[in-house]
mmCIF file of C-alpha atoms and ligand atoms in Angstrom:
data_model
loop_
_atom_site.group_PDB
_atom_site.id
_atom_site.type_symbol
_atom_site.label_atom_id
_atom_site.label_comp_id
_atom_site.label_asym_id
_atom_site.label_seq_id
_atom_site.Cartn_x
_atom_site.Cartn_y
_atom_site.Cartn_z
ATOM 1 C CA UNK A 1166 97.552 -49.261 44.314
ATOM 2 C CA UNK A 1167 98.865 -47.808 41.077
ATOM 3 C CA UNK A 1168 99.686 -50.298 38.282
ATOM 4 C CA UNK A 1169 103.093 -48.658 37.875
ATOM 5 C CA UNK A 1170 104.131 -50.304 41.196
ATOM 6 C CA UNK A 1171 102.990 -53.722 39.924
ATOM 7 C CA UNK A 1172 105.217 -53.268 36.840
ATOM 8 C CA UNK A 1173 108.154 -51.956 38.910
ATOM 9 C CA UNK A 1174 107.960 -55.002 41.185
ATOM 10 C CA UNK A 1175 107.908 -57.361 38.186
ATOM 11 C CA UNK A 1176 110.930 -55.607 36.840
ATOM 12 C CA UNK A 1177 112.800 -55.876 40.151
ATOM 13 C CA UNK A 1178 112.258 -59.634 40.324
ATOM 14 C CA UNK A 1179 112.941 -59.985 36.615
ATOM 15 C CA UNK A 1180 116.337 -58.307 36.942
ATOM 16 C CA UNK A 1181 117.386 -60.558 39.786
ATOM 17 C CA UNK A 1182 115.626 -63.905 39.071
ATOM 18 C CA UNK A 1183 115.305 -64.057 35.269
ATOM 19 C CA UNK A 1184 118.667 -63.847 33.534
ATOM 20 C CA UNK A 1185 118.689 -61.839 30.264
ATOM 21 C CA UNK A 1186 117.587 -64.202 27.444
ATOM 22 C CA UNK A 1187 118.108 -63.219 23.855
ATOM 23 C CA UNK A 1188 115.598 -65.849 22.547
ATOM 24 C CA UNK A 1189 112.697 -64.678 24.756
ATOM 25 C CA UNK A 1190 113.523 -61.027 24.016
ATOM 26 C CA UNK A 1191 113.544 -61.704 20.281
ATOM 27 C CA UNK A 1192 110.253 -63.668 20.605
ATOM 28 C CA UNK A 1193 108.465 -60.672 22.204
ATOM 29 C CA UNK A 1194 109.970 -58.272 19.547
ATOM 30 C CA UNK A 1195 108.864 -60.454 16.760
ATOM 31 C CA UNK A 1196 105.347 -60.726 18.147
ATOM 32 C CA UNK A 1197 105.155 -56.941 18.233
ATOM 33 C CA UNK A 1198 106.587 -56.531 14.753
ATOM 34 C CA UNK A 1199 104.154 -59.064 13.351
ATOM 35 C CA UNK A 1200 101.163 -57.225 14.923
ATOM 36 C CA UNK A 1201 100.296 -59.835 17.490
ATOM 37 C CA UNK A 1202 98.311 -58.522 20.475
ATOM 38 C CA UNK A 1203 100.538 -57.957 23.562
ATOM 39 C CA UNK A 1204 98.795 -60.608 25.717
ATOM 40 C CA UNK A 1205 101.511 -63.177 26.290
ATOM 41 C CA UNK A 1206 102.143 -64.120 29.852
ATOM 42 C CA UNK A 1207 104.564 -61.831 31.631
ATOM 43 C CA UNK A 1208 108.213 -62.987 32.114
ATOM 44 C CA UNK A 1209 107.618 -63.958 35.772
ATOM 45 C CA UNK A 1210 104.524 -65.797 34.887
ATOM 46 C CA UNK A 1211 106.330 -67.575 32.037
ATOM 47 C CA UNK A 1212 108.967 -68.693 34.513
ATOM 48 C CA UNK A 1213 106.288 -69.885 36.949
ATOM 49 C CA UNK A 1214 104.875 -72.139 34.122
ATOM 50 C CA UNK A 1215 108.409 -73.386 33.542
ATOM 51 C CA UNK A 1216 108.956 -74.205 37.227
ATOM 52 C CA UNK A 1217 105.638 -75.907 37.571
ATOM 53 C CA UNK A 1218 106.220 -78.058 34.461
ATOM 54 C CA UNK A 1219 109.663 -78.985 35.781
ATOM 55 C CA UNK A 1220 108.354 -79.680 39.307
ATOM 56 C CA UNK A 1221 105.998 -82.269 37.857
ATOM 57 C CA UNK A 1222 108.723 -83.666 35.608
ATOM 58 C CA UNK A 1223 106.523 -83.180 32.550
ATOM 59 C CA UNK A 1224 107.286 -85.286 29.527
ATOM 60 C CA UNK A 1225 104.076 -84.438 27.713
ATOM 61 C CA UNK A 1226 102.767 -80.809 27.774
ATOM 62 C CA UNK A 1227 99.610 -79.497 26.097
ATOM 63 C CA UNK A 1228 98.921 -75.779 25.541
ATOM 64 C CA UNK A 1229 95.695 -74.336 24.274
ATOM 65 C CA UNK A 1230 96.329 -70.853 22.748
ATOM 66 C CA UNK A 1231 99.794 -70.406 21.315
ATOM 67 C CA UNK A 1232 99.868 -66.743 20.120
ATOM 68 C CA UNK A 1233 103.581 -66.291 19.317
ATOM 69 C CA UNK A 1234 104.896 -69.214 21.442
ATOM 70 C CA UNK A 1235 106.242 -67.025 24.235
ATOM 71 C CA UNK A 1236 104.606 -69.198 26.973
ATOM 72 C CA UNK A 1237 105.363 -72.259 24.825
ATOM 73 C CA UNK A 1238 109.049 -71.643 24.884
ATOM 74 C CA UNK A 1239 109.079 -71.249 28.678
ATOM 75 C CA UNK A 1240 107.252 -74.543 29.079
ATOM 76 C CA UNK A 1241 109.050 -76.489 26.313
ATOM 77 C CA UNK A 1242 112.419 -75.574 28.045
ATOM 78 C CA UNK A 1243 111.128 -77.525 31.090
ATOM 79 C CA UNK A 1244 110.549 -80.756 29.155
ATOM 80 C CA UNK A 1245 112.250 -83.790 30.474
ATOM 81 C CA UNK A 1246 114.638 -85.458 27.933
ATOM 82 C CA UNK A 1247 112.560 -87.021 25.013
ATOM 83 C CA UNK A 1248 109.570 -84.872 25.998
ATOM 84 C CA UNK A 1249 107.060 -83.307 23.654
ATOM 85 C CA UNK A 1250 104.772 -80.232 23.690
ATOM 86 C CA UNK A 1251 101.663 -79.804 21.553
ATOM 87 C CA UNK A 1252 100.176 -76.349 21.232
ATOM 88 C CA UNK A 1253 96.774 -75.416 19.626
ATOM 89 C CA UNK A 1254 96.206 -72.134 17.785
ATOM 90 C CA UNK A 1255 93.262 -71.031 15.569
ATOM 91 C CA UNK A 1256 94.956 -68.124 13.860
ATOM 92 C CA UNK A 1257 97.336 -69.242 11.054
ATOM 93 C CA UNK A 1258 99.316 -65.935 11.261
ATOM 94 C CA UNK A 1259 99.898 -66.464 15.005
ATOM 95 C CA UNK A 1260 100.921 -70.066 14.278
ATOM 96 C CA UNK A 1261 103.349 -68.993 11.585
ATOM 97 C CA UNK A 1262 104.968 -66.499 13.939
ATOM 98 C CA UNK A 1263 105.026 -69.098 16.668
ATOM 99 C CA UNK A 1264 106.808 -71.591 14.457
ATOM 100 C CA UNK A 1265 109.488 -69.082 13.532
ATOM 101 C CA UNK A 1266 110.022 -68.219 17.193
ATOM 102 C CA UNK A 1267 110.255 -71.844 18.042
ATOM 103 C CA UNK A 1268 112.772 -72.465 15.288
ATOM 104 C CA UNK A 1269 114.955 -69.544 16.708
ATOM 105 C CA UNK A 1270 114.585 -71.131 20.176
ATOM 106 C CA UNK A 1271 115.812 -74.419 18.661
ATOM 107 C CA UNK A 1272 112.688 -76.191 20.016
ATOM 108 C CA UNK A 1273 110.946 -77.196 16.736
ATOM 109 C CA UNK A 1274 112.026 -80.832 17.234
ATOM 110 C CA UNK A 1275 110.061 -80.985 20.440
ATOM 111 C CA UNK A 1276 107.038 -78.635 19.833
ATOM 112 C CA UNK A 1277 104.188 -79.204 17.405
ATOM 113 C CA UNK A 1278 101.933 -76.227 16.597
ATOM 114 C CA UNK A 1279 98.480 -77.508 15.460
ATOM 115 C CA UNK A 1280 96.225 -75.008 13.630
ATOM 116 C CA UNK A 1281 92.445 -75.216 14.179
ATOM 117 C CA UNK A 1282 89.596 -74.537 16.611
ATOM 118 C CA UNK A 1283 90.884 -75.939 19.920
ATOM 119 C CA UNK A 1284 87.590 -77.720 20.615
ATOM 120 C CA UNK A 1285 87.969 -79.625 17.350
ATOM 121 C CA UNK A 1286 91.612 -80.366 17.851
ATOM 122 C CA UNK A 1287 90.954 -81.619 21.375
ATOM 123 C CA UNK A 1288 88.073 -83.814 20.079
ATOM 124 C CA UNK A 1289 90.422 -85.335 17.480
ATOM 125 C CA UNK A 1290 93.016 -86.279 20.190
ATOM 126 C CA UNK A 1291 90.614 -88.102 22.439
ATOM 127 C CA UNK A 1292 91.562 -91.786 22.663
ATOM 128 C CA UNK A 1293 94.381 -91.303 20.159
ATOM 129 C CA UNK A 1294 97.249 -89.623 22.158
ATOM 130 C CA UNK A 1295 98.961 -90.498 25.474
ATOM 131 C CA UNK A 1296 97.698 -88.421 28.304
ATOM 132 C CA UNK A 1297 99.453 -85.167 29.142
ATOM 133 C CA UNK A 1298 101.407 -84.465 32.357
ATOM 134 C CA UNK A 1299 100.994 -80.636 32.318
ATOM 135 C CA UNK A 1300 98.397 -78.573 30.539
ATOM 136 C CA UNK A 1301 98.186 -74.710 30.054
ATOM 137 C CA UNK A 1302 94.758 -73.424 29.052
ATOM 138 C CA UNK A 1303 95.059 -69.921 27.492
ATOM 139 C CA UNK A 1304 92.824 -69.432 24.471
ATOM 140 C CA UNK A 1305 89.260 -67.870 24.343
ATOM 141 C CA UNK A 1306 87.963 -67.714 27.882
ATOM 142 C CA UNK A 1307 84.301 -68.196 26.792
ATOM 143 C CA UNK A 1308 85.146 -71.872 26.092
ATOM 144 C CA UNK A 1309 87.039 -72.459 29.363
ATOM 145 C CA UNK A 1310 84.529 -75.001 30.599
ATOM 146 C CA UNK A 1311 84.600 -76.894 27.287
ATOM 147 C CA UNK A 1312 88.443 -76.866 27.235
ATOM 148 C CA UNK A 1313 88.688 -78.034 30.877
ATOM 149 C CA UNK A 1314 86.413 -81.046 30.304
ATOM 150 C CA UNK A 1315 88.198 -82.068 27.131
ATOM 151 C CA UNK A 1316 91.590 -81.710 28.866
ATOM 152 C CA UNK A 1317 90.422 -83.952 31.778
ATOM 153 C CA UNK A 1318 89.798 -86.655 29.283
ATOM 154 C CA UNK A 1319 93.388 -86.241 28.087
ATOM 155 C CA UNK A 1320 94.803 -86.444 31.643
ATOM 156 C CA UNK A 1321 95.981 -89.113 34.114
ATOM 157 C CA UNK A 1322 95.946 -89.050 37.862
ATOM 158 C CA UNK A 1323 98.616 -86.409 38.771
ATOM 159 C CA UNK A 1324 98.148 -84.197 35.669
ATOM 160 C CA UNK A 1325 98.542 -80.535 36.527
ATOM 161 C CA UNK A 1326 96.269 -78.090 34.715
ATOM 162 C CA UNK A 1327 96.778 -74.335 34.773
ATOM 163 C CA UNK A 1328 94.214 -71.896 33.350
ATOM 164 C CA UNK A 1329 95.203 -68.300 32.614
ATOM 165 C CA UNK A 1330 93.152 -65.099 33.010
ATOM 166 C CA UNK A 1331 90.444 -66.369 35.397
ATOM 167 C CA UNK A 1332 90.041 -63.075 37.299
ATOM 168 C CA UNK A 1333 89.977 -60.364 34.641
ATOM 169 C CA UNK A 1334 90.290 -57.358 37.025
ATOM 170 C CA UNK A 1335 87.825 -58.914 39.402
ATOM 171 C CA UNK A 1336 84.926 -59.304 36.954
ATOM 172 C CA UNK A 1337 84.828 -63.014 37.624
ATOM 173 C CA UNK A 1338 82.962 -62.259 40.908
ATOM 174 C CA UNK A 1339 80.022 -60.694 39.009
ATOM 175 C CA UNK A 1340 77.493 -63.434 38.478
ATOM 176 C CA UNK A 1341 75.362 -61.182 36.207
ATOM 177 C CA UNK A 1342 78.280 -60.122 33.955
ATOM 178 C CA UNK A 1343 77.253 -60.118 30.271
ATOM 179 C CA UNK A 1344 80.879 -60.821 29.245
ATOM 180 C CA UNK A 1345 81.040 -64.230 27.602
ATOM 181 C CA UNK A 1346 84.599 -64.727 28.866
ATOM 182 C CA UNK A 1347 83.478 -64.212 32.397
ATOM 183 C CA UNK A 1348 80.556 -66.580 32.018
ATOM 184 C CA UNK A 1349 82.919 -69.205 30.527
ATOM 185 C CA UNK A 1350 85.243 -68.952 33.491
ATOM 186 C CA UNK A 1351 82.297 -69.100 35.971
ATOM 187 C CA UNK A 1352 80.793 -72.189 34.244
ATOM 188 C CA UNK A 1353 84.200 -73.959 34.417
ATOM 189 C CA UNK A 1354 84.566 -73.120 38.079
ATOM 190 C CA UNK A 1355 81.028 -74.160 38.928
ATOM 191 C CA UNK A 1356 81.524 -77.470 37.013
ATOM 192 C CA UNK A 1357 84.813 -78.060 38.947
ATOM 193 C CA UNK A 1358 82.815 -77.944 42.146
ATOM 194 C CA UNK A 1359 80.976 -81.045 40.992
ATOM 195 C CA UNK A 1360 84.219 -83.034 40.278
ATOM 196 C CA UNK A 1361 85.508 -84.475 43.544
ATOM 197 C CA UNK A 1362 88.483 -86.103 41.886
ATOM 198 C CA UNK A 1363 89.825 -82.712 40.681
ATOM 199 C CA UNK A 1364 91.465 -80.563 43.364
ATOM 200 C CA UNK A 1365 91.750 -76.868 42.366
ATOM 201 C CA UNK A 1366 92.400 -73.406 43.584
ATOM 202 C CA UNK A 1367 92.677 -69.919 42.074
ATOM 203 C CA UNK A 1368 95.200 -67.243 42.723
ATOM 204 C CA UNK A 1369 94.708 -63.541 41.969
ATOM 205 C CA UNK A 1370 97.729 -61.845 40.535
ATOM 206 C CA UNK A 1371 98.926 -58.231 39.738
ATOM 207 C CA UNK A 1372 101.914 -57.349 37.683
ATOM 208 C CA UNK A 1373 102.925 -56.095 34.284
ATOM 209 C CA UNK A 1374 99.674 -57.350 32.870
ATOM 210 C CA UNK A 1375 97.548 -55.686 35.478
ATOM 211 C CA UNK A 1376 95.075 -57.593 37.688
ATOM 212 C CA UNK A 1377 94.189 -61.119 36.681
ATOM 213 C CA UNK A 1378 94.836 -64.595 37.992
ATOM 214 C CA UNK A 1379 95.519 -68.271 37.442
ATOM 215 C CA UNK A 1380 93.505 -71.418 38.285
ATOM 216 C CA UNK A 1381 95.472 -74.526 39.100
ATOM 217 C CA UNK A 1382 94.139 -78.051 39.311
ATOM 218 C CA UNK A 1383 95.509 -81.522 39.886
ATOM 219 C CA UNK A 1384 93.727 -84.536 38.613
ATOM 220 C CA UNK A 1385 93.135 -87.469 40.997
ATOM 221 C CA UNK A 1386 91.924 -91.065 40.624
ATOM 222 C CA UNK A 1387 88.469 -91.419 39.130
HETATM 223 N N1 SAH B 1162 99.702 -68.598 25.565
HETATM 224 C C1 SAH B 1162 100.084 -67.368 24.922
HETATM 225 C C2 SAH B 1162 99.001 -66.354 24.767
HETATM 226 C C3 SAH B 1162 97.766 -66.924 24.139
HETATM 227 S S1 SAH B 1162 96.682 -65.577 23.697
HETATM 228 C C4 SAH B 1162 101.251 -66.770 25.685
HETATM 229 O O1 SAH B 1162 101.111 -66.534 26.854
HETATM 230 O O2 SAH B 1162 102.344 -66.434 25.122
HETATM 231 C C5 SAH B 1162 95.345 -66.598 23.207
HETATM 232 C C6 SAH B 1162 95.478 -67.274 21.803
HETATM 233 O O3 SAH B 1162 94.367 -68.202 21.613
HETATM 234 C C7 SAH B 1162 95.492 -66.319 20.577
HETATM 235 O O4 SAH B 1162 96.543 -66.526 19.812
HETATM 236 C C8 SAH B 1162 94.225 -66.723 19.832
HETATM 237 O O5 SAH B 1162 94.293 -66.714 18.391
HETATM 238 C C9 SAH B 1162 94.026 -68.187 20.302
HETATM 239 N N2 SAH B 1162 92.663 -68.615 20.173
HETATM 240 C C10 SAH B 1162 91.453 -67.893 20.403
HETATM 241 N N3 SAH B 1162 90.403 -68.640 20.180
HETATM 242 C C11 SAH B 1162 90.888 -69.912 19.874
HETATM 243 C C12 SAH B 1162 90.253 -71.205 19.532
HETATM 244 N N4 SAH B 1162 88.907 -71.241 19.485
HETATM 245 N N5 SAH B 1162 90.997 -72.238 19.313
HETATM 246 C C13 SAH B 1162 92.377 -72.167 19.379
HETATM 247 N N6 SAH B 1162 93.046 -71.001 19.641
HETATM 248 C C14 SAH B 1162 92.300 -69.910 19.921
HETATM 249 C C1 DHB B 1163 94.039 -61.161 27.318
HETATM 250 C C2 DHB B 1163 95.101 -61.574 28.156
HETATM 251 C C3 DHB B 1163 95.530 -62.871 28.098
HETATM 252 O O1 DHB B 1163 96.494 -63.390 28.840
HETATM 253 C C4 DHB B 1163 94.939 -63.778 27.193
HETATM 254 O O2 DHB B 1163 95.367 -65.006 27.155
HETATM 255 C C5 DHB B 1163 93.877 -63.340 26.346
HETATM 256 C C6 DHB B 1163 93.449 -62.033 26.447
HETATM 257 C C7 DHB B 1163 93.628 -59.683 27.450
HETATM 258 O O3 DHB B 1163 94.199 -58.956 28.253
HETATM 259 O O4 DHB B 1163 92.724 -59.306 26.689
HETATM 260 MG MG1 MG B 1164 96.484 -65.485 28.906
#
């Protein structure tokens, strides 16, 4: 099935279900102009994150991997009144672009961009911050298992966790892959199998960003 069809279908649903939005358009344009890689979630995926965050009435959202804050804006717009979003980014230029995009979106009062290695920033939050209601994991995939375990310690029963890019054109099924990203996703998935209080699934997706997928989990009582 040609990728053109996947993009055409995305476009059809975008036209009908995603009203034109100057802030989101300007965010993507700024990301391109600032030389950021074109790896933000697609518009339909961004809206899915928004709907999921709304469905669980999220007051506290955590994101790992900000890039230019495109996904951040979608999720922050789902925050219940008084809610907060914390997003972690290692690249100071990405964080700078993200802050400007959030300013334009009038979300700076609700969103905090923290700069550093996500593993370090997550460690620093342990035992210090209130648990999060909704988490989007979207940084380096090689560390997926590390991030998932750290996120679990920042969760409560009912927390929803979504992990991006868990399929990578099907490469995740190759146990002998020498791709560190694939091995990280496989370690995370194998570890999840040992956690009876976490209920998870993974969904393969096609669209404007080709063939990939999401993992979604909900944390239960320990
Ligand atoms: N969530 C964004 C896309 C994130 S792309 C969106 O959909 O709009 C992945 C981001 O993770 C990049 O900006 C990259 O710089 C960042 N990243 C990579 N390794 C990281 C690390 N170790 N700690 C924190 N951020 C990291
Ligand atoms: C890529 C895509 C992503 O959504 C991401 O978070 C990181 C990398 C990619 O296509 O390389
Ligand atoms: Mg991603």
